[in-house]
Coordinates of C-alpha atoms in Angstrom, one line a residue:
M1 CA 91.0 71.4 99.5
S2 CA 92.5 68.7 101.6
R3 CA 96.1 68.9 102.2
R4 CA 98.7 65.9 102.0
H5 CA 100.8 65.4 105.2
A6 CA 102.7 62.6 103.9
I7 CA 106.3 63.6 103.1
T8 CA 108.1 60.7 100.9
T9 CA 111.6 60.0 101.0
G10 CA 114.0 60.3 98.3
C11 CA 116.8 62.4 96.8
V12 CA 116.6 65.9 98.9
L13 CA 117.1 69.2 97.2
V14 CA 120.1 70.8 98.8
I15 CA 118.7 73.9 100.4
T16 CA 120.3 75.8 103.3
T17 CA 118.0 76.9 106.0
L18 CA 119.6 80.2 107.2
T19 CA 119.5 82.0 110.6
L20 CA 120.7 84.9 111.8
V21 CA 122.7 85.8 114.7
P22 CA 120.7 89.3 115.7
A23 CA 122.3 92.2 116.9
P24 CA 120.4 94.3 119.6
A25 CA 117.9 96.7 117.0
I26 CA 116.8 99.8 117.3
A27 CA 113.7 100.4 117.0
Q28 CA 89.7 92.9 77.9
G29 CA 86.4 94.7 77.1
R30 CA 86.4 98.4 78.6
A31 CA 90.1 99.1 78.2
A32 CA 91.4 100.6 81.9
N33 CA 94.3 102.7 80.4
A34 CA 93.1 105.6 82.5
P35 CA 92.5 105.9 86.3
A36 CA 89.0 106.0 87.7
A37 CA 88.1 109.2 89.6
P38 CA 90.0 108.6 92.9
G39 CA 88.0 110.7 95.1
A40 CA 89.6 111.2 98.3
W41 CA 91.4 107.7 98.3
K42 CA 94.9 107.9 98.2
P43 CA 97.9 105.0 98.0
P44 CA 99.4 104.2 101.4
A45 CA 102.6 106.0 102.0
G46 CA 105.7 104.6 100.4
M47 CA 103.6 102.4 98.0
I48 CA 104.0 104.4 95.0
E49 CA 107.8 104.9 95.5
A50 CA 108.4 101.2 95.9
L51 CA 106.3 100.1 93.0
Q52 CA 108.1 102.7 90.7
R53 CA 111.6 101.2 91.9
D54 CA 110.8 97.4 91.9
L55 CA 108.5 97.4 88.7
H56 CA 110.4 100.0 86.7
I57 CA 107.5 102.1 86.2
T58 CA 106.8 105.8 86.4
R59 CA 104.7 107.4 89.4
E60 CA 101.8 108.1 87.2
Q61 CA 102.0 104.6 86.1
A62 CA 102.1 103.2 89.7
Q63 CA 99.4 105.6 90.6
T64 CA 97.1 104.1 87.6
R65 CA 97.8 100.8 88.1
L66 CA 96.7 100.9 91.8
V67 CA 93.6 102.4 90.8
N68 CA 92.9 99.9 88.0
E69 CA 93.6 96.8 90.3
T70 CA 90.9 98.3 93.1
R71 CA 88.3 98.9 90.3
L72 CA 88.7 95.5 88.4
T73 CA 89.0 93.3 91.5
A74 CA 85.4 94.2 92.1
V75 CA 84.4 93.1 88.5
E76 CA 86.5 90.0 89.0
A77 CA 84.7 88.8 92.1
D78 CA 81.0 89.5 90.5
L79 CA 82.1 87.3 87.4
R80 CA 84.1 84.5 89.6
G81 CA 80.8 84.3 91.6
R82 CA 78.5 84.1 88.2
L83 CA 80.6 81.3 86.6
G84 CA 81.1 78.9 89.6
E85 CA 82.6 75.9 88.4
R86 CA 83.3 76.8 85.0
F87 CA 85.7 79.5 86.4
A88 CA 89.2 79.0 85.4
G89 CA 91.2 81.8 86.9
S90 CA 92.0 85.5 86.3
W91 CA 94.7 87.6 85.9
F92 CA 95.7 91.1 85.2
V93 CA 97.9 91.9 81.8
G94 CA 99.7 95.5 81.3
T95 CA 102.1 97.7 82.6
V96 CA 99.3 99.6 84.6
A97 CA 96.9 96.3 84.9
Q98 CA 95.1 97.9 82.3
R99 CA 93.1 94.4 81.4
L100 CA 91.6 92.0 83.5
V101 CA 91.3 88.3 81.8
V102 CA 88.9 86.1 83.1
A103 CA 88.9 82.5 81.9
T104 CA 86.3 80.0 81.5
T105 CA 85.5 76.5 80.2
S106 CA 82.3 77.6 78.2
A107 CA 82.3 79.9 75.1
A108 CA 78.8 80.8 76.3
D109 CA 80.3 82.9 79.2
I110 CA 82.2 85.3 76.8
P111 CA 79.4 87.5 76.2
Q112 CA 78.7 88.4 80.4
I113 CA 82.5 88.4 80.8
V114 CA 83.0 91.1 78.1
A115 CA 79.8 93.2 79.0
A116 CA 81.4 93.2 82.6
G117 CA 84.7 94.8 81.2
A118 CA 87.0 91.9 81.1
R119 CA 88.7 89.8 78.3
A120 CA 87.4 86.5 78.0
E121 CA 89.5 83.1 77.4
V122 CA 88.1 80.0 76.7
V123 CA 90.2 77.1 78.2
T124 CA 89.7 73.5 78.4
R125 CA 90.3 73.0 82.4
S126 CA 88.5 74.9 85.0
L127 CA 90.5 75.9 88.0
S128 CA 89.3 73.2 90.1
D129 CA 90.2 70.8 87.6
L130 CA 93.5 72.1 87.9
A131 CA 93.7 71.9 91.6
T132 CA 92.9 68.3 91.5
I133 CA 95.7 67.5 88.8
K134 CA 98.4 69.5 90.9
E135 CA 97.2 67.2 93.9
Q136 CA 98.1 64.5 91.9
V137 CA 101.5 65.9 91.0
D138 CA 102.1 66.8 94.3
S139 CA 101.0 63.3 95.7
T140 CA 104.1 62.0 93.1
P141 CA 107.0 61.4 95.3
A142 CA 109.7 62.1 92.5
A143 CA 107.4 65.1 91.7
H144 CA 109.5 67.2 94.3
K145 CA 112.7 66.8 96.1
D146 CA 115.6 67.2 93.5
T147 CA 113.4 66.9 90.3
G148 CA 111.0 69.7 90.9
A149 CA 110.9 71.8 94.3
V150 CA 108.3 74.1 93.1
R151 CA 104.8 73.1 91.6
Y152 CA 101.9 75.4 90.9
I153 CA 98.8 76.2 89.0
D154 CA 99.4 78.4 86.1
V155 CA 96.3 80.0 84.9
R156 CA 97.6 81.8 81.9
T157 CA 98.5 78.4 80.4
N158 CA 95.9 76.5 81.9
K159 CA 98.2 74.1 82.9
V160 CA 100.0 72.9 86.1
V161 CA 103.8 73.9 85.9
V162 CA 106.7 72.0 87.6
L163 CA 110.2 73.9 88.0
S164 CA 113.1 71.6 87.8
K165 CA 116.7 72.0 87.3
D166 CA 116.9 68.6 85.6
V167 CA 113.8 68.9 83.1
A168 CA 114.6 65.3 81.8
M169 CA 114.5 63.7 85.2
A170 CA 111.2 65.6 86.5
S171 CA 109.3 64.7 83.1
N172 CA 110.2 61.1 83.4
A173 CA 109.2 60.9 86.8
L174 CA 106.0 62.6 86.0
E175 CA 105.0 60.4 82.9
A176 CA 105.6 57.4 85.1
S177 CA 103.2 58.9 87.8
G178 CA 100.7 58.9 85.0
A179 CA 99.7 63.1 85.2
D180 CA 98.3 63.9 82.1
P181 CA 101.2 65.3 80.1
V182 CA 99.0 67.7 78.3
A183 CA 98.0 69.2 81.7
V184 CA 101.4 69.3 83.2
K185 CA 104.3 71.2 82.0
V186 CA 108.0 71.0 83.3
E187 CA 109.8 74.1 83.1
P188 CA 113.8 74.4 83.3
S189 CA 114.6 76.7 86.5
E190 CA 117.2 77.6 89.0
E191 CA 115.2 78.5 91.7
T192 CA 116.2 77.1 95.0
P193 CA 113.8 78.0 97.9
R194 CA 115.0 78.3 101.3
L195 CA 113.2 79.7 104.3
F196 CA 114.3 82.8 105.4
D197 CA 114.7 82.6 108.8
D198 CA 115.6 85.4 110.3
L199 CA 103.3 95.3 116.9
V200 CA 103.5 96.8 113.3
G201 CA 104.1 94.0 110.8
G202 CA 107.0 93.9 109.2
N203 CA 109.1 94.9 112.4
A204 CA 111.5 92.3 113.8
Y205 CA 111.2 89.7 116.7
Y206 CA 113.4 87.3 118.1
I207 CA 112.9 83.5 119.4
G208 CA 115.6 82.7 121.8
T209 CA 118.8 84.3 121.4
T210 CA 119.9 83.2 117.9
E211 CA 117.1 83.7 115.5
R212 CA 115.1 86.6 114.2
C213 CA 112.0 86.7 112.0
S214 CA 109.7 89.5 111.0
I215 CA 106.0 90.1 112.3
G216 CA 103.1 89.4 109.9
F217 CA 100.1 91.0 110.9
P218 CA 98.6 92.1 114.7
V219 CA 95.6 90.1 115.2
T220 CA 93.1 89.2 118.3
R221 CA 91.8 86.0 119.5
G222 CA 88.9 87.2 122.0
T223 CA 90.6 89.6 124.3
Q224 CA 94.2 88.4 123.7
N225 CA 96.5 90.5 121.4
G226 CA 99.1 88.7 119.3
F227 CA 100.6 88.7 115.8
V228 CA 100.6 86.1 112.8
S229 CA 103.9 85.0 111.4
A230 CA 105.8 82.1 109.9
G231 CA 105.4 78.6 111.4
H232 CA 109.2 77.7 110.7
C233 CA 110.1 80.4 112.9
G234 CA 109.2 78.8 116.1
K235 CA 107.3 76.0 117.8
Q236 CA 104.2 76.1 120.3
G237 CA 105.8 77.5 123.4
D238 CA 108.7 78.8 122.1
T239 CA 109.0 82.5 123.7
T240 CA 109.7 85.9 121.6
S241 CA 111.3 89.2 122.4
G242 CA 110.6 92.4 120.1
S243 CA 112.9 94.4 118.2
N244 CA 113.9 96.2 121.5
W245 CA 115.0 92.8 123.2
T246 CA 112.0 93.3 125.7
A247 CA 109.7 90.3 126.7
Q248 CA 107.2 90.0 124.0
G249 CA 105.0 86.8 123.7
V250 CA 104.6 83.0 123.4
F251 CA 104.1 80.8 120.5
Q252 CA 100.4 79.4 120.7
G253 CA 100.0 77.4 117.9
S254 CA 102.3 76.8 114.8
S255 CA 102.3 74.6 111.6
F256 CA 105.4 73.8 109.6
P257 CA 105.7 71.9 107.4
D258 CA 102.6 71.1 105.4
S259 CA 101.8 74.9 106.3
D260 CA 104.1 77.7 107.3
Y261 CA 102.0 79.7 109.8
A262 CA 102.0 80.6 113.5
W263 CA 100.2 82.8 115.9
I264 CA 102.3 84.6 118.9
S265 CA 100.1 86.1 121.8
V266 CA 101.8 89.1 123.2
N267 CA 101.8 90.5 127.0
A268 CA 100.2 93.9 127.8
N269 CA 103.1 96.1 126.8
W270 CA 102.5 95.1 123.1
T271 CA 99.3 97.0 121.3
P272 CA 98.3 95.9 117.7
K273 CA 98.6 98.3 115.3
P274 CA 96.3 98.0 112.4
A275 CA 99.6 98.9 110.1
V276 CA 102.6 97.6 108.1
N277 CA 106.3 99.2 107.9
N278 CA 106.8 100.8 104.8
G279 CA 110.6 100.8 105.1
A280 CA 110.6 104.8 104.9
G281 CA 109.8 105.8 108.3
G282 CA 105.9 105.3 108.3
T283 CA 103.2 102.8 107.9
V284 CA 100.7 101.4 105.3
P285 CA 97.1 100.8 107.0
V286 CA 95.5 97.5 107.0
A287 CA 91.9 97.7 106.2
G288 CA 91.1 93.9 105.2
A289 CA 92.2 90.7 104.2
R290 CA 90.6 90.5 100.5
P291 CA 92.9 88.2 98.6
A292 CA 94.4 89.9 95.3
I293 CA 94.2 88.5 91.9
E294 CA 97.0 87.2 90.0
G295 CA 99.0 89.6 88.3
A296 CA 98.2 92.4 91.0
S297 CA 100.7 94.6 92.7
I298 CA 101.7 93.3 95.9
C299 CA 104.3 94.8 98.7
R300 CA 106.3 92.7 101.1
S301 CA 107.8 94.1 104.6
G302 CA 110.7 92.4 106.7
S303 CA 113.3 93.4 109.0
T304 CA 116.3 92.4 106.9
T305 CA 115.6 94.2 103.6
G306 CA 112.5 96.4 104.3
W307 CA 110.0 97.2 101.8
H308 CA 110.2 95.6 98.2
C309 CA 107.3 95.3 95.8
G310 CA 106.2 92.9 93.0
T311 CA 103.3 90.7 91.5
I312 CA 101.5 88.0 92.4
Q313 CA 102.5 85.2 89.9
Q314 CA 100.5 82.1 90.8
R315 CA 98.8 80.9 93.8
D316 CA 98.2 77.1 95.1
T317 CA 102.0 76.7 95.0
S318 CA 103.6 73.8 96.4
V319 CA 107.4 74.3 97.7
T320 CA 109.5 71.3 99.0
Y321 CA 112.4 72.6 101.2
P322 CA 114.9 70.2 103.2
Q323 CA 112.7 70.2 106.3
G324 CA 109.5 69.2 104.1
T325 CA 106.9 70.4 101.7
V326 CA 104.6 73.3 102.3
Y327 CA 101.4 73.5 99.9
Q328 CA 99.1 76.2 98.9
L329 CA 101.5 79.1 98.8
A330 CA 101.3 82.2 96.8
R331 CA 104.5 82.7 94.3
T332 CA 105.6 86.1 93.9
S333 CA 108.1 88.4 91.9
V334 CA 109.2 89.9 95.5
C335 CA 112.4 89.9 96.5
A336 CA 113.5 88.8 100.3
E337 CA 116.4 87.8 102.7
P338 CA 116.7 85.6 105.9
G339 CA 115.3 87.7 108.6
D340 CA 112.5 88.4 106.6
S341 CA 110.4 85.5 107.4
G342 CA 107.0 85.8 108.5
G343 CA 107.2 89.5 107.4
S344 CA 103.9 91.1 105.9
F345 CA 102.7 90.9 102.1
I346 CA 100.0 93.3 101.7
S347 CA 98.2 94.4 98.1
V348 CA 97.3 98.1 98.6
D349 CA 95.7 98.1 102.1
Q350 CA 94.6 94.4 102.0
A351 CA 96.8 91.8 103.9
Q352 CA 97.8 89.0 101.5
G353 CA 99.9 86.7 104.1
V354 CA 103.1 86.2 105.8
T355 CA 106.4 85.5 103.9
S356 CA 107.7 81.9 103.7
G357 CA 110.8 81.4 101.7
G358 CA 111.8 82.1 98.2
S359 CA 115.1 82.1 95.8
G360 CA 117.5 85.0 95.2
N361 CA 118.1 88.0 97.1
C362 CA 117.1 91.8 97.0
T363 CA 120.3 92.6 95.1
A364 CA 119.9 90.2 92.2
G365 CA 116.4 89.8 92.5
G366 CA 114.4 86.8 93.2
V367 CA 111.0 84.6 93.9
T368 CA 109.6 84.6 97.3
Y369 CA 106.4 82.6 98.6
F370 CA 103.9 83.5 101.2
Q371 CA 101.2 81.8 103.3
P372 CA 98.0 83.2 102.7
V373 CA 96.7 85.1 106.0
N374 CA 93.0 84.1 105.7
E375 CA 94.0 80.6 106.4
I376 CA 95.8 81.3 109.3
L377 CA 93.0 83.5 110.8
S378 CA 90.5 80.5 110.0
A379 CA 92.9 78.1 111.7
Y380 CA 93.3 79.7 114.9
G381 CA 90.2 81.7 115.3
L382 CA 92.0 85.0 114.7
T383 CA 90.6 88.5 113.9
L384 CA 92.8 90.6 111.9
T385 CA 93.6 94.2 113.1
T386 CA 92.2 96.9 110.8
V387 CA 91.8 100.3 110.7
S388 CA 88.1 100.4 109.7
A389 CA 85.6 97.7 107.8
G390 CA 87.4 96.4 104.9
T391 CA 86.4 93.0 102.8
P392 CA 85.7 89.9 105.3
P393 CA 88.3 87.2 105.3
T394 CA 87.8 84.6 102.9
A395 CA 86.7 82.1 105.7
A396 CA 83.4 83.0 107.7
P397 CA 84.5 84.6 110.8
P398 CA 84.8 82.2 113.7
G399 CA 81.1 81.8 115.3
S400 CA 79.4 83.5 112.3
T401 CA 76.2 82.4 111.3
P402 CA 76.3 80.2 107.8
P403 CA 74.4 81.9 104.9
G404 CA 70.8 81.4 104.7
S405 CA 67.9 83.8 104.8
T406 CA 64.3 84.3 104.4
P407 CA 63.4 85.2 100.8
P408 CA 63.9 88.8 99.7
S409 CA 61.3 91.3 99.3
T410 CA 61.7 94.5 97.4
T411 CA 59.4 97.4 97.5
P412 CA 58.6 98.6 94.3
P413 CA 60.1 102.1 93.4
G414 CA 58.0 104.9 94.6
A415 CA 56.1 103.1 97.0
S416 CA 57.4 105.7 99.9
S417 CA 59.9 108.7 100.0
C418 CA 63.4 108.3 101.0
S419 CA 62.9 109.2 104.4
G420 CA 63.5 107.6 107.8
Y421 CA 67.1 106.2 106.7
P422 CA 69.4 107.1 109.3
K423 CA 72.5 106.4 106.7
T424 CA 73.5 107.7 103.5
A425 CA 76.1 107.4 100.6
T426 CA 76.5 109.4 97.3
G427 CA 78.1 108.9 94.3
K428 CA 78.4 109.6 90.4
L429 CA 78.2 106.8 87.5
N430 CA 78.8 107.1 83.9
G431 CA 76.6 104.6 81.6
G432 CA 77.6 101.0 82.8
Q433 CA 79.3 101.7 85.6
S434 CA 78.8 100.5 89.0
A435 CA 79.8 101.3 92.6
Y436 CA 79.6 99.6 95.8
Q437 CA 78.4 101.3 99.0
P438 CA 79.2 102.1 101.7
N439 CA 82.4 103.5 100.7
N440 CA 83.7 100.8 98.4
L441 CA 83.6 98.2 101.5
Y442 CA 80.6 96.5 103.6
Y443 CA 79.0 96.6 106.7
Q444 CA 78.1 93.9 109.2
T445 CA 75.1 92.8 111.0
T446 CA 75.3 91.1 114.5
A447 CA 71.8 89.8 114.6
P448 CA 69.1 88.6 111.9
G449 CA 66.9 91.4 110.9
R450 CA 65.5 94.1 108.2
Q451 CA 67.9 95.8 105.7
S452 CA 66.4 98.3 103.5
A453 CA 67.4 101.0 101.1
C454 CA 66.3 103.6 99.1
L455 CA 68.0 104.9 96.1
D456 CA 67.3 108.6 94.8
S457 CA 69.0 109.3 91.0
D458 CA 68.8 112.0 88.7
D459 CA 65.6 111.9 86.6
N460 CA 67.8 111.3 83.5
V461 CA 69.1 108.0 84.3
D462 CA 68.2 104.3 84.9
F463 CA 70.2 103.4 88.0
D464 CA 69.6 100.1 89.7
L465 CA 70.1 98.6 93.1
F466 CA 71.4 94.9 94.2
L467 CA 71.7 94.1 97.9
Q468 CA 74.9 91.7 98.1
K469 CA 75.6 89.6 101.1
W470 CA 79.1 87.6 101.8
N471 CA 78.5 83.8 101.7
G472 CA 82.3 83.1 102.8
T473 CA 83.7 82.8 99.5
S474 CA 82.0 85.6 97.1
W475 CA 79.6 88.3 97.4
V476 CA 76.0 86.8 96.5
T477 CA 73.0 89.4 95.0
V478 CA 70.1 88.7 98.0
A479 CA 67.7 91.5 96.7
T480 CA 67.2 93.5 93.6
S481 CA 65.4 96.3 92.4
D482 CA 65.8 97.1 88.8
S483 CA 63.0 99.1 87.5
P484 CA 63.2 101.1 84.3
G485 CA 63.7 104.2 85.9
P486 CA 66.2 106.3 88.2
D487 CA 65.1 105.5 92.0
E488 CA 64.9 102.0 93.6
Q489 CA 63.7 100.6 96.8
I490 CA 64.9 97.3 98.7
G491 CA 63.6 95.5 101.8
Y492 CA 65.3 92.4 102.8
T493 CA 65.2 90.2 105.9
G494 CA 68.0 88.0 106.3
T495 CA 70.6 86.3 108.6
R496 CA 73.5 87.9 110.3
G497 CA 76.6 88.5 108.1
Y498 CA 78.3 91.1 105.9
Y499 CA 76.4 93.0 103.5
R500 CA 76.7 95.4 100.9
Y501 CA 74.8 97.5 98.0
R502 CA 75.9 97.7 94.5
V503 CA 74.3 100.8 92.4
T504 CA 74.6 100.4 88.7
S505 CA 73.9 102.9 85.7
A506 CA 71.7 100.4 83.2
S507 CA 71.7 103.8 81.2
G508 CA 72.8 107.2 81.6
S509 CA 75.1 109.4 83.4
G510 CA 74.5 111.3 86.8
S511 CA 74.4 111.5 90.6
Y512 CA 72.6 109.1 93.2
T513 CA 72.0 109.1 96.9
L514 CA 71.3 106.1 98.5
K515 CA 69.9 106.0 102.3
Y516 CA 69.9 102.5 104.0
K517 CA 68.9 101.2 107.4
T518 CA 70.9 98.2 109.1
S519 CA 69.3 95.5 111.4

């Protein structure tokens, strides 16, 4: 989506930009009210406790919530791809995220949404329609500054929302702009966003001798190590010191306002770790950068206030600071304070973004915004440092071949036995359930070639097999084997990229073994 670079003049919202003088630091359909079988998966250290504290829920509720979010995220991704331009947003509801709601502009989509295990809502405007309306609002000078420093798409109400201390003034300005009054809503708010100016994510680093910010996520660019952070923390060429005040790195790129991101290269004394500080003496692993759904749990790590959690409230939020407007931020209920800027936002083990600014504090509570991390990775050609294969970023990896392949070929079940496949994955399914292999993740091929798999299931079931490929924004099924029986085989020749298998129970419950070969 194009960004608007012109910042218009007018009455400026009085917001204080804060820096810290540092002291040396020492280092609905199926209800999901019960967790699915978790297997060996465990929440990252410290996340359960922070969710208990900040969402005011029990430990069991926090555990159930994370399991539900993980399971239903795959459902949402599948529905988003199938609905296409009719997709109008999605969100979690319930204390333990027991319900996924998917909005569409067509009532004809209701059956497939419900069948997938979500609740359907039919609305007037698609998500792309709302994005166009918000761009119109953002381009209205009086829509920001003192009449409305925050604008976002609210998928729950299918409107664009403007937050303002003066509702009448903001409403008049929007009316004069020609924005659709039915699609835009002005809400009263005392939010006063400011920047939190102050190689494990969340740890402190210093710019010069007077300003402190927080590391977002360690990254690499070729053989060069570094990390991403907020753009307002420093400009290209600025040097940084670590939390121990030793020489650390240099700002290689920085964007603010319009965006709020930067990347900093580090010297050989610093090694990037796929981890975020959990504020309790431990770390949370970073396994990928799959964007979380609105309403999902999210936690933030920063060098001032440590580890705090909340939920994602809205995406595509525009925020006007005194220094200018930043677009396409995500709005959260997580608190933050000066010095937390640039710090990590993470959902379970998936990197989400870096802290930009917000309102309030961690004593009374607040609202904080983050710059999505995938945009930063794409802008600078960076690779996120991860513990293992996770979900690929929203943007296609630098240098990757655009999606495209030869037509799939599906080998009829039973044509050959499940032998000669070097890789194996196993699991169990109940009727109607699906699982993604390998290990609920994906694998990458670095050259064009053949992907083949053989599914061997219990005799009393009808399990089907699908091969999916990441097209840069969603998973697309490229080969299918869905005979009326327990065993399936797939053979597919395609380009390099990210692939995964989806095993689905059309009927029956039982165990399966998936054997597969990658190019």
